[in-house]
mmCIF file of C-alpha atoms in Angstrom:
data_model
loop_
_atom_site.group_PDB
_atom_site.id
_atom_site.type_symbol
_atom_site.label_atom_id
_atom_site.label_comp_id
_atom_site.label_asym_id
_atom_site.label_seq_id
_atom_site.Cartn_x
_atom_site.Cartn_y
_atom_site.Cartn_z
ATOM 1 C CA MET A 1 -3.411 25.474 -37.935
ATOM 2 C CA ALA A 2 -2.201 21.936 -38.605
ATOM 3 C CA THR A 3 -2.106 20.267 -41.999
ATOM 4 C CA ILE A 4 -1.333 16.802 -43.298
ATOM 5 C CA GLN A 5 0.928 16.597 -46.332
ATOM 6 C CA PRO A 6 1.328 13.093 -47.776
ATOM 7 C CA GLU A 7 4.576 12.101 -49.463
ATOM 8 C CA LEU A 8 4.601 9.779 -52.473
ATOM 9 C CA TRP A 9 7.651 7.604 -53.124
ATOM 10 C CA ILE A 10 8.063 6.978 -56.842
ATOM 11 C CA GLU A 11 10.857 5.576 -59.023
ATOM 12 C CA GLN A 12 10.449 8.271 -61.692
ATOM 13 C CA ALA A 13 9.783 11.222 -59.426
ATOM 14 C CA ALA A 14 10.590 13.941 -61.991
ATOM 15 C CA ALA A 15 8.108 12.475 -64.489
ATOM 16 C CA ALA A 16 5.508 12.255 -61.726
ATOM 17 C CA VAL A 17 5.919 15.963 -60.968
ATOM 18 C CA VAL A 18 5.356 16.806 -64.643
ATOM 19 C CA PHE A 19 2.270 14.548 -64.680
ATOM 20 C CA TYR A 20 0.762 16.249 -61.604
ATOM 21 C CA GLU A 21 1.457 19.677 -63.111
ATOM 22 C CA ARG A 22 -0.292 18.792 -66.382
ATOM 23 C CA ALA A 23 -3.107 16.601 -65.070
ATOM 24 C CA PHE A 24 -4.086 18.528 -61.949
ATOM 25 C CA GLY A 25 -2.569 21.978 -62.431
ATOM 26 C CA ALA A 26 -0.148 21.334 -59.569
ATOM 27 C CA VAL A 27 2.374 24.040 -58.735
ATOM 28 C CA VAL A 28 5.853 23.139 -57.480
ATOM 29 C CA LEU A 29 6.454 25.008 -54.213
ATOM 30 C CA ASN A 30 9.837 23.496 -53.334
ATOM 31 C CA ARG A 31 12.196 21.175 -55.185
ATOM 32 C CA VAL A 32 15.557 19.786 -54.110
ATOM 33 C CA GLY A 33 17.798 17.538 -56.181
ATOM 34 C CA GLU A 34 18.188 16.767 -59.869
ATOM 35 C CA GLY A 35 16.686 14.357 -62.371
ATOM 36 C CA ASP A 36 14.732 11.624 -60.654
ATOM 37 C CA ASP A 37 16.699 12.021 -57.409
ATOM 38 C CA ILE A 38 14.393 14.709 -56.027
ATOM 39 C CA VAL A 39 12.083 15.742 -53.261
ATOM 40 C CA ALA A 40 9.392 18.190 -54.361
ATOM 41 C CA GLN A 41 6.492 19.843 -52.572
ATOM 42 C CA LEU A 42 3.482 20.497 -54.785
ATOM 43 C CA ALA A 43 0.174 22.286 -54.360
ATOM 44 C CA VAL A 44 -3.182 21.719 -55.990
ATOM 45 C CA GLY A 45 -5.330 24.569 -54.751
ATOM 46 C CA GLU A 46 -4.957 24.564 -50.964
ATOM 47 C CA ALA A 47 -3.807 20.918 -50.857
ATOM 48 C CA ARG A 48 -0.104 20.208 -50.405
ATOM 49 C CA PHE A 49 1.791 16.980 -51.010
ATOM 50 C CA TRP A 50 5.317 15.762 -51.617
ATOM 51 C CA VAL A 51 6.901 13.572 -54.281
ATOM 52 C CA ALA A 52 10.232 11.918 -53.565
ATOM 53 C CA THR A 53 12.401 9.348 -55.211
ATOM 54 C CA ALA A 54 11.876 5.830 -53.902
ATOM 55 C CA SER A 55 14.939 4.438 -52.155
ATOM 56 C CA PRO A 56 15.106 0.895 -50.785
ATOM 57 C CA GLU A 57 18.263 1.902 -48.897
ATOM 58 C CA VAL A 58 16.150 4.069 -46.586
ATOM 59 C CA ALA A 59 12.995 1.893 -46.758
ATOM 60 C CA ARG A 60 11.070 4.136 -49.163
ATOM 61 C CA PHE A 61 9.522 1.711 -51.637
ATOM 62 C CA ASP A 62 7.841 2.411 -54.966
ATOM 63 C CA PRO A 63 4.437 0.656 -55.163
ATOM 64 C CA LEU A 64 5.503 -1.197 -58.325
ATOM 65 C CA SER A 65 8.548 -2.667 -56.580
ATOM 66 C CA ILE A 66 6.395 -4.344 -53.931
ATOM 67 C CA ARG A 67 3.432 -4.998 -56.248
ATOM 68 C CA GLY A 68 1.086 -3.151 -53.940
ATOM 69 C CA ALA A 69 0.122 0.187 -52.502
ATOM 70 C CA THR A 70 2.304 2.175 -50.136
ATOM 71 C CA SER A 71 -0.259 4.866 -49.439
ATOM 72 C CA ARG A 72 -3.554 6.366 -50.474
ATOM 73 C CA PHE A 73 -4.836 9.890 -50.523
ATOM 74 C CA LEU A 74 -7.820 11.615 -52.065
ATOM 75 C CA LEU A 75 -8.009 14.743 -54.201
ATOM 76 C CA VAL A 76 -11.379 16.426 -53.640
ATOM 77 C CA VAL A 77 -12.450 19.033 -56.208
ATOM 78 C CA LYS A 78 -15.681 20.869 -57.019
ATOM 79 C CA ASP A 79 -15.924 19.565 -60.594
ATOM 80 C CA PRO A 80 -14.236 16.172 -61.046
ATOM 81 C CA ASP A 81 -15.518 15.854 -64.618
ATOM 82 C CA ALA A 82 -13.792 19.084 -65.636
ATOM 83 C CA LEU A 83 -10.583 17.929 -63.982
ATOM 84 C CA ALA A 84 -10.783 14.568 -65.778
ATOM 85 C CA ARG A 85 -11.177 16.379 -69.119
ATOM 86 C CA GLN A 86 -8.126 18.508 -68.315
#
C-alpha cells in the first residue's frame, strides 16, 4: 500500500505541533530535534503528515516569508462541525 504524507515547513514548528495536537487531536508518531528545530510526523486518524522547521539554507520556506502558500492539503473528517468546536 502506498501513502502520501505531506510535509509542512513552518518557522515555529514546535508551536505548530502543539496546535495540531489540540485542534485536531493529532498524535506525534516521530519527533527529532529540539525546540523549533524539529521534524515531526503526526497522525490524525489514519492520515499522516510531517511538520519541519523552515530553512532557507536548504530551500524550505515558511509561507509567511514568501507571502504566499508553499503547499495545500485537505483534512477530511466525518463531522467537521464537531472538529471546529473542538
